[in-house]
PDB file of C-alpha atoms and ligand atoms in Angstrom:
ATOM      1  CA  MET A   1      -7.693-124.997 -12.124  1.00 92.00           C
ATOM      2  CA  PRO A   2     -10.187-122.175 -11.505  1.00 97.00           C
ATOM      3  CA  LYS A   3     -13.704-123.404 -10.766  1.00 97.00           C
ATOM      4  CA  ASN A   4     -16.272-123.170 -13.588  1.00 97.00           C
ATOM      5  CA  TYR A   5     -19.521-121.278 -12.979  1.00 98.00           C
ATOM      6  CA  MET A   6     -22.757-120.700 -14.849  1.00 98.00           C
ATOM      7  CA  ILE A   7     -24.549-117.595 -13.624  1.00 98.00           C
ATOM      8  CA  GLY A   8     -27.992-116.616 -14.884  1.00 98.00           C
ATOM      9  CA  ASN A   9     -28.689-112.864 -14.781  1.00 98.00           C
ATOM     10  CA  TRP A  10     -32.441-112.501 -14.977  1.00 98.00           C
ATOM     11  CA  LYS A  11     -32.300-108.679 -15.012  1.00 98.00           C
ATOM     12  CA  MET A  12     -35.802-107.144 -14.569  1.00 98.00           C
ATOM     13  CA  ASN A  13     -37.610-110.267 -15.781  1.00 98.00           C
ATOM     14  CA  GLN A  14     -39.601-113.277 -14.476  1.00 98.00           C
ATOM     15  CA  SER A  15     -42.941-113.338 -12.646  1.00 98.00           C
ATOM     16  CA  LEU A  16     -43.624-115.361  -9.488  1.00 97.00           C
ATOM     17  CA  SER A  17     -45.134-118.155 -11.585  1.00 97.00           C
ATOM     18  CA  ASP A  18     -42.171-118.072 -13.999  1.00 98.00           C
ATOM     19  CA  ILE A  19     -39.907-118.587 -10.980  1.00 98.00           C
ATOM     20  CA  GLN A  20     -41.868-121.583  -9.696  1.00 97.00           C
ATOM     21  CA  ASN A  21     -41.954-123.078 -13.152  1.00 97.00           C
ATOM     22  CA  PHE A  22     -38.225-122.451 -13.689  1.00 98.00           C
ATOM     23  CA  PHE A  23     -37.086-124.272 -10.557  1.00 97.00           C
ATOM     24  CA  SER A  24     -39.547-127.133 -10.960  1.00 96.00           C
ATOM     25  CA  GLN A  25     -38.304-127.832 -14.486  1.00 97.00           C
ATOM     26  CA  LEU A  26     -34.596-127.335 -13.966  1.00 96.00           C
ATOM     27  CA  LYS A  27     -32.543-130.472 -14.628  1.00 93.00           C
ATOM     28  CA  LEU A  28     -29.045-130.157 -13.243  1.00 94.00           C
ATOM     29  CA  GLU A  29     -26.340-132.772 -13.206  1.00 88.00           C
ATOM     30  CA  ASN A  30     -23.126-132.722 -11.278  1.00 86.00           C
ATOM     31  CA  ASN A  31     -24.005-129.565  -9.383  1.00 88.00           C
ATOM     32  CA  GLN A  32     -21.035-128.435  -7.298  1.00 89.00           C
ATOM     33  CA  ASN A  33     -22.581-125.219  -6.012  1.00 92.00           C
ATOM     34  CA  ASN A  34     -21.473-123.555  -9.211  1.00 96.00           C
ATOM     35  CA  PHE A  35     -24.847-122.853 -10.824  1.00 98.00           C
ATOM     36  CA  TRP A  36     -26.101-119.466  -9.702  1.00 98.00           C
ATOM     37  CA  ILE A  37     -29.103-117.247 -10.465  1.00 98.00           C
ATOM     38  CA  THR A  38     -29.632-113.570  -9.808  1.00 98.00           C
ATOM     39  CA  PRO A  39     -33.296-112.539  -9.892  1.00 98.00           C
ATOM     40  CA  GLN A  40     -34.799-109.120  -9.192  1.00 98.00           C
ATOM     41  CA  SER A  41     -33.986-108.347  -5.528  1.00 97.00           C
ATOM     42  CA  VAL A  42     -37.638-108.466  -4.570  1.00 97.00           C
ATOM     43  CA  HIS A  43     -37.653-112.111  -5.724  1.00 98.00           C
ATOM     44  CA  ILE A  44     -34.543-113.314  -3.895  1.00 98.00           C
ATOM     45  CA  SER A  45     -36.567-114.739  -0.978  1.00 97.00           C
ATOM     46  CA  GLU A  46     -38.984-116.477  -3.356  1.00 97.00           C
ATOM     47  CA  CYS A  47     -36.065-118.030  -5.248  1.00 98.00           C
ATOM     48  CA  LEU A  48     -34.526-119.129  -1.954  1.00 97.00           C
ATOM     49  CA  LYS A  49     -37.687-121.139  -1.245  1.00 96.00           C
ATOM     50  CA  HIS A  50     -37.376-123.110  -4.474  1.00 94.00           C
ATOM     51  CA  ALA A  51     -33.652-123.166  -5.183  1.00 93.00           C
ATOM     52  CA  PRO A  52     -32.317-125.424  -2.388  1.00 91.00           C
ATOM     53  CA  ALA A  53     -33.925-128.498  -3.931  1.00 92.00           C
ATOM     54  CA  THR A  54     -31.842-127.876  -7.066  1.00 94.00           C
ATOM     55  CA  GLY A  55     -28.636-126.761  -5.328  1.00 94.00           C
ATOM     56  CA  VAL A  56     -28.719-123.443  -7.197  1.00 97.00           C
ATOM     57  CA  LEU A  57     -27.303-120.496  -5.237  1.00 98.00           C
ATOM     58  CA  ILE A  58     -29.047-117.126  -5.341  1.00 98.00           C
ATOM     59  CA  GLY A  59     -27.593-113.620  -5.481  1.00 98.00           C
ATOM     60  CA  ALA A  60     -28.361-109.974  -6.192  1.00 98.00           C
ATOM     61  CA  GLN A  61     -27.850-107.859  -9.303  1.00 98.00           C
ATOM     62  CA  ASN A  62     -26.592-104.838  -7.388  1.00 98.00           C
ATOM     63  CA  CYS A  63     -25.889-103.650  -3.859  1.00 98.00           C
ATOM     64  CA  SER A  64     -25.059-100.502  -1.940  1.00 98.00           C
ATOM     65  CA  HIS A  65     -21.559 -99.681  -0.731  1.00 98.00           C
ATOM     66  CA  GLU A  66     -23.060 -98.128   2.406  1.00 98.00           C
ATOM     67  CA  ASP A  67     -23.784-100.048   5.615  1.00 97.00           C
ATOM     68  CA  PHE A  68     -27.281 -98.811   6.509  1.00 97.00           C
ATOM     69  CA  GLY A  69     -29.001 -95.440   6.670  1.00 98.00           C
ATOM     70  CA  ALA A  70     -30.872 -92.828   4.702  1.00 98.00           C
ATOM     71  CA  PHE A  71     -30.324 -94.252   1.202  1.00 98.00           C
ATOM     72  CA  THR A  72     -33.836 -94.607  -0.231  1.00 98.00           C
ATOM     73  CA  GLY A  73     -34.101 -97.378  -2.798  1.00 96.00           C
ATOM     74  CA  GLU A  74     -30.724 -98.951  -2.000  1.00 97.00           C
ATOM     75  CA  ILE A  75     -30.040-102.502  -0.826  1.00 98.00           C
ATOM     76  CA  ALA A  76     -27.580-103.252   1.980  1.00 98.00           C
ATOM     77  CA  CYS A  77     -25.070-106.066   1.555  1.00 98.00           C
ATOM     78  CA  ARG A  78     -25.703-107.168   5.119  1.00 98.00           C
ATOM     79  CA  SER A  79     -29.433-107.507   4.429  1.00 98.00           C
ATOM     80  CA  LEU A  80     -28.673-109.564   1.330  1.00 98.00           C
ATOM     81  CA  ALA A  81     -26.383-111.836   3.317  1.00 98.00           C
ATOM     82  CA  GLU A  82     -28.923-112.087   6.124  1.00 98.00           C
ATOM     83  CA  ILE A  83     -31.676-113.448   3.864  1.00 97.00           C
ATOM     84  CA  GLY A  84     -29.311-115.983   2.338  1.00 97.00           C
ATOM     85  CA  ALA A  85     -27.947-114.347  -0.817  1.00 98.00           C
ATOM     86  CA  HIS A  86     -24.597-115.831  -1.798  1.00 98.00           C
ATOM     87  CA  PHE A  87     -23.203-113.261  -4.221  1.00 98.00           C
ATOM     88  CA  THR A  88     -23.895-109.988  -5.985  1.00 98.00           C
ATOM     89  CA  LEU A  89     -23.176-108.721  -9.466  1.00 98.00           C
ATOM     90  CA  ILE A  90     -21.283-105.449  -9.395  1.00 98.00           C
ATOM     91  CA  GLY A  91     -20.759-102.936 -12.200  1.00 98.00           C
ATOM     92  CA  HIS A  92     -22.833-104.693 -14.848  1.00 98.00           C
ATOM     93  CA  SER A  93     -22.631-102.585 -18.029  1.00 97.00           C
ATOM     94  CA  GLU A  94     -26.321-101.669 -17.662  1.00 97.00           C
ATOM     95  CA  ARG A  95     -25.553-100.266 -14.207  1.00 98.00           C
ATOM     96  CA  ARG A  96     -22.595 -98.352 -15.609  1.00 97.00           C
ATOM     97  CA  SER A  97     -24.335 -96.971 -18.714  1.00 96.00           C
ATOM     98  CA  LEU A  98     -27.900 -96.426 -17.418  1.00 97.00           C
ATOM     99  CA  TYR A  99     -27.206 -95.492 -13.789  1.00 97.00           C
ATOM    100  CA  GLY A 100     -23.806 -93.842 -14.035  1.00 97.00           C
ATOM    101  CA  GLU A 101     -21.832 -96.306 -11.905  1.00 98.00           C
ATOM    102  CA  THR A 102     -18.134 -95.540 -11.953  1.00 98.00           C
ATOM    103  CA  ASP A 103     -15.083 -97.706 -11.371  1.00 98.00           C
ATOM    104  CA  GLN A 104     -14.862 -96.118  -7.920  1.00 98.00           C
ATOM    105  CA  ASP A 105     -18.434 -97.171  -7.101  1.00 98.00           C
ATOM    106  CA  VAL A 106     -17.593-100.678  -8.276  1.00 98.00           C
ATOM    107  CA  ASN A 107     -14.557-100.766  -6.005  1.00 98.00           C
ATOM    108  CA  GLN A 108     -16.507 -99.556  -2.947  1.00 98.00           C
ATOM    109  CA  LYS A 109     -19.347-101.998  -3.577  1.00 98.00           C
ATOM    110  CA  ALA A 110     -16.935-104.894  -4.048  1.00 98.00           C
ATOM    111  CA  LYS A 111     -15.234-104.089  -0.734  1.00 98.00           C
ATOM    112  CA  LYS A 112     -18.551-103.895   1.088  1.00 98.00           C
ATOM    113  CA  ALA A 113     -19.793-107.134  -0.456  1.00 98.00           C
ATOM    114  CA  ILE A 114     -16.648-109.015   0.580  1.00 98.00           C
ATOM    115  CA  SER A 115     -16.780-107.598   4.094  1.00 98.00           C
ATOM    116  CA  GLU A 116     -20.346-108.951   4.444  1.00 98.00           C
ATOM    117  CA  GLY A 117     -19.419-112.380   3.115  1.00 98.00           C
ATOM    118  CA  LEU A 118     -20.964-111.978  -0.353  1.00 98.00           C
ATOM    119  CA  ILE A 119     -18.967-112.869  -3.453  1.00 98.00           C
ATOM    120  CA  PRO A 120     -18.779-109.899  -5.820  1.00 98.00           C
ATOM    121  CA  VAL A 121     -19.062-110.857  -9.489  1.00 98.00           C
ATOM    122  CA  ILE A 122     -17.293-107.836 -10.953  1.00 98.00           C
ATOM    123  CA  CYS A 123     -18.383-107.054 -14.525  1.00 98.00           C
ATOM    124  CA  VAL A 124     -16.127-105.309 -17.021  1.00 98.00           C
ATOM    125  CA  GLY A 125     -16.219-104.774 -20.774  1.00 98.00           C
ATOM    126  CA  GLU A 126     -15.622-102.348 -23.621  1.00 97.00           C
ATOM    127  CA  THR A 127     -18.135-100.607 -25.884  1.00 96.00           C
ATOM    128  CA  LEU A 128     -18.106-101.104 -29.631  1.00 95.00           C
ATOM    129  CA  ALA A 129     -16.566 -97.650 -30.158  1.00 95.00           C
ATOM    130  CA  GLN A 130     -13.756 -98.525 -27.743  1.00 97.00           C
ATOM    131  CA  ARG A 131     -13.135-101.825 -29.535  1.00 96.00           C
ATOM    132  CA  ASP A 132     -13.106-100.071 -32.915  1.00 95.00           C
ATOM    133  CA  ASN A 133     -10.534 -97.633 -31.518  1.00 97.00           C
ATOM    134  CA  SER A 134      -8.319-100.522 -30.351  1.00 97.00           C
ATOM    135  CA  GLN A 135      -8.898 -99.543 -26.711  1.00 98.00           C
ATOM    136  CA  THR A 136     -10.331-102.883 -25.567  1.00 98.00           C
ATOM    137  CA  LEU A 137      -7.426-104.051 -23.431  1.00 98.00           C
ATOM    138  CA  ASP A 138      -6.741-100.598 -21.949  1.00 98.00           C
ATOM    139  CA  VAL A 139     -10.389-100.160 -20.968  1.00 98.00           C
ATOM    140  CA  VAL A 140     -10.934-103.644 -19.569  1.00 98.00           C
ATOM    141  CA  LEU A 141      -7.666-103.875 -17.659  1.00 98.00           C
ATOM    142  CA  SER A 142      -8.153-100.466 -16.093  1.00 98.00           C
ATOM    143  CA  GLN A 143     -11.703-101.443 -15.061  1.00 98.00           C
ATOM    144  CA  VAL A 144     -10.335-104.578 -13.381  1.00 98.00           C
ATOM    145  CA  LYS A 145      -7.459-102.728 -11.708  1.00 98.00           C
ATOM    146  CA  ASN A 146      -9.724 -99.918 -10.444  1.00 98.00           C
ATOM    147  CA  ALA A 147     -12.316-102.392  -9.167  1.00 98.00           C
ATOM    148  CA  LEU A 148      -9.693-104.123  -7.042  1.00 98.00           C
ATOM    149  CA  VAL A 149      -7.931-101.130  -5.449  1.00 98.00           C
ATOM    150  CA  ASN A 150      -7.079-101.957  -1.819  1.00 98.00           C
ATOM    151  CA  ILE A 151      -8.804-105.323  -1.920  1.00 98.00           C
ATOM    152  CA  GLN A 152      -6.807-108.076  -0.269  1.00 97.00           C
ATOM    153  CA  LEU A 153      -7.841-111.633  -0.950  1.00 97.00           C
ATOM    154  CA  HIS A 154      -7.518-114.588   1.404  1.00 95.00           C
ATOM    155  CA  ASN A 155      -8.501-117.148  -1.191  1.00 96.00           C
ATOM    156  CA  GLU A 156      -9.321-117.389  -4.890  1.00 96.00           C
ATOM    157  CA  SER A 157     -13.050-117.852  -4.421  1.00 96.00           C
ATOM    158  CA  GLU A 158     -13.637-114.471  -2.755  1.00 98.00           C
ATOM    159  CA  ILE A 159     -14.211-112.724  -6.099  1.00 98.00           C
ATOM    160  CA  ILE A 160     -15.254-113.579  -9.654  1.00 98.00           C
ATOM    161  CA  ILE A 161     -14.564-111.431 -12.724  1.00 98.00           C
ATOM    162  CA  ALA A 162     -16.968-111.410 -15.682  1.00 98.00           C
ATOM    163  CA  TYR A 163     -15.798-110.039 -19.020  1.00 98.00           C
ATOM    164  CA  GLU A 164     -18.839-108.847 -20.966  1.00 98.00           C
ATOM    165  CA  PRO A 165     -18.175-106.827 -24.110  1.00 97.00           C
ATOM    166  CA  VAL A 166     -20.988-104.250 -24.122  1.00 96.00           C
ATOM    167  CA  TRP A 167     -21.601-104.770 -27.852  1.00 95.00           C
ATOM    168  CA  ALA A 168     -22.305-108.467 -27.251  1.00 94.00           C
ATOM    169  CA  ILE A 169     -24.872-108.066 -24.452  1.00 94.00           C
ATOM    170  CA  GLY A 170     -28.407-108.816 -25.577  1.00 90.00           C
ATOM    171  CA  THR A 171     -27.467-108.295 -29.213  1.00 90.00           C
ATOM    172  CA  GLY A 172     -27.056-111.883 -30.377  1.00 86.00           C
ATOM    173  CA  LYS A 173     -23.457-110.987 -31.330  1.00 86.00           C
ATOM    174  CA  THR A 174     -21.081-113.121 -29.284  1.00 87.00           C
ATOM    175  CA  ALA A 175     -17.373-112.411 -29.141  1.00 89.00           C
ATOM    176  CA  THR A 176     -15.583-115.251 -30.890  1.00 95.00           C
ATOM    177  CA  PRO A 177     -13.890-117.624 -28.453  1.00 96.00           C
ATOM    178  CA  GLN A 178     -10.555-116.198 -29.677  1.00 97.00           C
ATOM    179  CA  GLN A 179     -11.631-112.582 -29.114  1.00 96.00           C
ATOM    180  CA  ALA A 180     -12.848-113.453 -25.622  1.00 97.00           C
ATOM    181  CA  GLU A 181      -9.742-115.502 -24.772  1.00 98.00           C
ATOM    182  CA  GLU A 182      -7.448-112.691 -25.871  1.00 98.00           C
ATOM    183  CA  VAL A 183      -9.017-110.438 -23.230  1.00 98.00           C
ATOM    184  CA  HIS A 184      -9.342-113.179 -20.592  1.00 98.00           C
ATOM    185  CA  ALA A 185      -5.652-114.060 -20.905  1.00 98.00           C
ATOM    186  CA  GLN A 186      -4.702-110.437 -20.226  1.00 98.00           C
ATOM    187  CA  ILE A 187      -7.074-110.232 -17.253  1.00 98.00           C
ATOM    188  CA  ARG A 188      -5.472-113.444 -15.964  1.00 98.00           C
ATOM    189  CA  ASN A 189      -1.987-111.900 -16.226  1.00 98.00           C
ATOM    190  CA  LEU A 190      -3.149-108.827 -14.359  1.00 98.00           C
ATOM    191  CA  LEU A 191      -4.743-110.930 -11.605  1.00 98.00           C
ATOM    192  CA  ILE A 192      -1.538-112.925 -11.180  1.00 98.00           C
ATOM    193  CA  GLU A 193       0.392-109.664 -10.919  1.00 98.00           C
ATOM    194  CA  LEU A 194      -2.049-108.252  -8.330  1.00 98.00           C
ATOM    195  CA  TYR A 195      -2.501-111.512  -6.399  1.00 98.00           C
ATOM    196  CA  PRO A 196       0.549-113.758  -6.833  1.00 97.00           C
ATOM    197  CA  ASP A 197      -0.957-116.355  -4.468  1.00 97.00           C
ATOM    198  CA  HIS A 198      -4.481-116.534  -5.880  1.00 98.00           C
ATOM    199  CA  GLY A 199      -4.600-114.813  -9.296  1.00 98.00           C
ATOM    200  CA  ALA A 200      -4.165-117.983 -11.332  1.00 98.00           C
ATOM    201  CA  GLU A 201      -7.205-119.579  -9.654  1.00 98.00           C
ATOM    202  CA  ILE A 202      -9.753-116.741  -9.770  1.00 98.00           C
ATOM    203  CA  SER A 203     -12.673-117.650 -12.049  1.00 98.00           C
ATOM    204  CA  LEU A 204     -13.099-115.537 -15.188  1.00 98.00           C
ATOM    205  CA  LEU A 205     -16.527-115.710 -16.803  1.00 98.00           C
ATOM    206  CA  TYR A 206     -17.515-114.587 -20.278  1.00 98.00           C
ATOM    207  CA  GLY A 207     -20.865-112.871 -20.886  1.00 97.00           C
ATOM    208  CA  GLY A 208     -22.622-111.502 -23.952  1.00 96.00           C
ATOM    209  CA  SER A 209     -25.165-113.548 -25.918  1.00 95.00           C
ATOM    210  CA  VAL A 210     -24.015-116.854 -24.439  1.00 97.00           C
ATOM    211  CA  LYS A 211     -26.373-119.693 -25.377  1.00 97.00           C
ATOM    212  CA  PRO A 212     -26.345-123.489 -25.443  1.00 97.00           C
ATOM    213  CA  ALA A 213     -25.157-123.365 -29.073  1.00 96.00           C
ATOM    214  CA  ASN A 214     -21.961-121.417 -28.355  1.00 96.00           C
ATOM    215  CA  ILE A 215     -21.052-122.269 -24.757  1.00 97.00           C
ATOM    216  CA  LYS A 216     -18.904-125.325 -25.482  1.00 97.00           C
ATOM    217  CA  GLU A 217     -16.577-123.477 -27.820  1.00 97.00           C
ATOM    218  CA  LEU A 218     -16.218-120.612 -25.351  1.00 97.00           C
ATOM    219  CA  LEU A 219     -15.479-123.009 -22.490  1.00 97.00           C
ATOM    220  CA  SER A 220     -12.800-124.741 -24.540  1.00 97.00           C
ATOM    221  CA  MET A 221     -10.620-121.636 -24.127  1.00 98.00           C
ATOM    222  CA  GLN A 222      -7.959-121.833 -21.451  1.00 97.00           C
ATOM    223  CA  ASN A 223      -9.020-118.781 -19.450  1.00 98.00           C
ATOM    224  CA  ILE A 224     -12.800-118.927 -19.824  1.00 98.00           C
ATOM    225  CA  ASN A 225     -14.199-120.477 -16.648  1.00 98.00           C
ATOM    226  CA  GLY A 226     -17.913-120.219 -17.293  1.00 98.00           C
ATOM    227  CA  GLY A 227     -20.610-117.809 -18.366  1.00 98.00           C
ATOM    228  CA  LEU A 228     -22.711-114.901 -17.161  1.00 98.00           C
ATOM    229  CA  VAL A 229     -25.907-115.298 -19.134  1.00 98.00           C
ATOM    230  CA  GLY A 230     -28.924-113.034 -19.579  1.00 98.00           C
ATOM    231  CA  GLY A 231     -31.533-114.036 -22.160  1.00 97.00           C
ATOM    232  CA  ALA A 232     -30.640-117.737 -22.333  1.00 98.00           C
ATOM    233  CA  SER A 233     -30.911-118.123 -18.543  1.00 98.00           C
ATOM    234  CA  LEU A 234     -34.621-117.318 -18.391  1.00 98.00           C
ATOM    235  CA  LYS A 235     -35.890-120.700 -19.585  1.00 98.00           C
ATOM    236  CA  PRO A 236     -35.212-123.821 -17.505  1.00 98.00           C
ATOM    237  CA  GLU A 237     -34.331-125.916 -20.569  1.00 97.00           C
ATOM    238  CA  SER A 238     -31.635-123.602 -21.881  1.00 98.00           C
ATOM    239  CA  PHE A 239     -30.205-122.847 -18.435  1.00 98.00           C
ATOM    240  CA  SER A 240     -30.070-126.609 -17.747  1.00 97.00           C
ATOM    241  CA  ASP A 241     -28.213-127.099 -21.049  1.00 97.00           C
ATOM    242  CA  LEU A 242     -25.755-124.316 -20.236  1.00 97.00           C
ATOM    243  CA  CYS A 243     -25.050-125.856 -16.819  1.00 97.00           C
ATOM    244  CA  LYS A 244     -24.544-129.250 -18.393  1.00 96.00           C
ATOM    245  CA  ALA A 245     -21.867-127.837 -20.692  1.00 95.00           C
ATOM    246  CA  CYS A 246     -20.184-126.252 -17.679  1.00 91.00           C
TER     247      CYS A 246
HETATM  248  P1  PGA B 301     -27.172-111.701 -22.618  1.00 63.67           P
HETATM  249  O1  PGA B 301     -26.859-110.829 -21.306  1.00 63.67           O
HETATM  250  O2  PGA B 301     -26.750-113.113 -22.335  1.00 63.67           O
HETATM  251  O3  PGA B 301     -28.666-111.578 -22.813  1.00 63.67           O
HETATM  252  O4  PGA B 301     -26.392-111.091 -23.728  1.00 63.67           O
HETATM  253  C1  PGA B 301     -25.684-111.044 -20.590  1.00 63.67           C
HETATM  254  C2  PGA B 301     -25.604-110.088 -19.422  1.00 63.67           C
HETATM  255  O5  PGA B 301     -26.064-108.953 -19.522  1.00 63.67           O
HETATM  256  O6  PGA B 301     -25.071-110.452 -18.353  1.00 63.67           O
END
């Protein structure tokens, strides 16, 4: 069985006092290192001061595919690993739509992250126009395939895939569990094809307006192994509830 994860994506939110408050009020049960938070990069060290007491692991929202050098504003995977980050999101739809990240960028970043010991959480998903044109599976499967070009895996926990339909992110519109499962099942088949030894065990998360009220139904689907959550991860109560369901 793939491991279940609950990952909170804080995006460009939370103040220093919000962070302190969040970790002091978090109530987690049965934590098996599968509850993760990604704050703004400038707050990773602050989160790492508070998180160990809760067992929550901390990661980044983005990284560079370069090693080091003249790349003003970028963040090196090695530096993230050095300060204790555990993972990094890659190719979130906001990175793709607002900052022009391509499938090729996603692939290069994923390779760099793995080589530095970070787990890439590779985000994929279709826009509403693509869904309306019946292109969902073509778009999502090609994003997954392109993200994984020339990536060899040694075990199933080296990568995580997050399916986040763009039309469901921050909109309050969640894909139905059936809509999400339809896509997850196809991603699963592709992963098994690409990685016969590990594909069946790679964790596939759903994201897009996940909240305590809908997480159980989503998790009841065979190929949904957790959530990538924006808005509902900001408050300790709702993130605790989401983790409990996981
Ligand atoms: P949301 O965001 O839960 O607020 O829809 C999810 C995401 O962007 O990862």
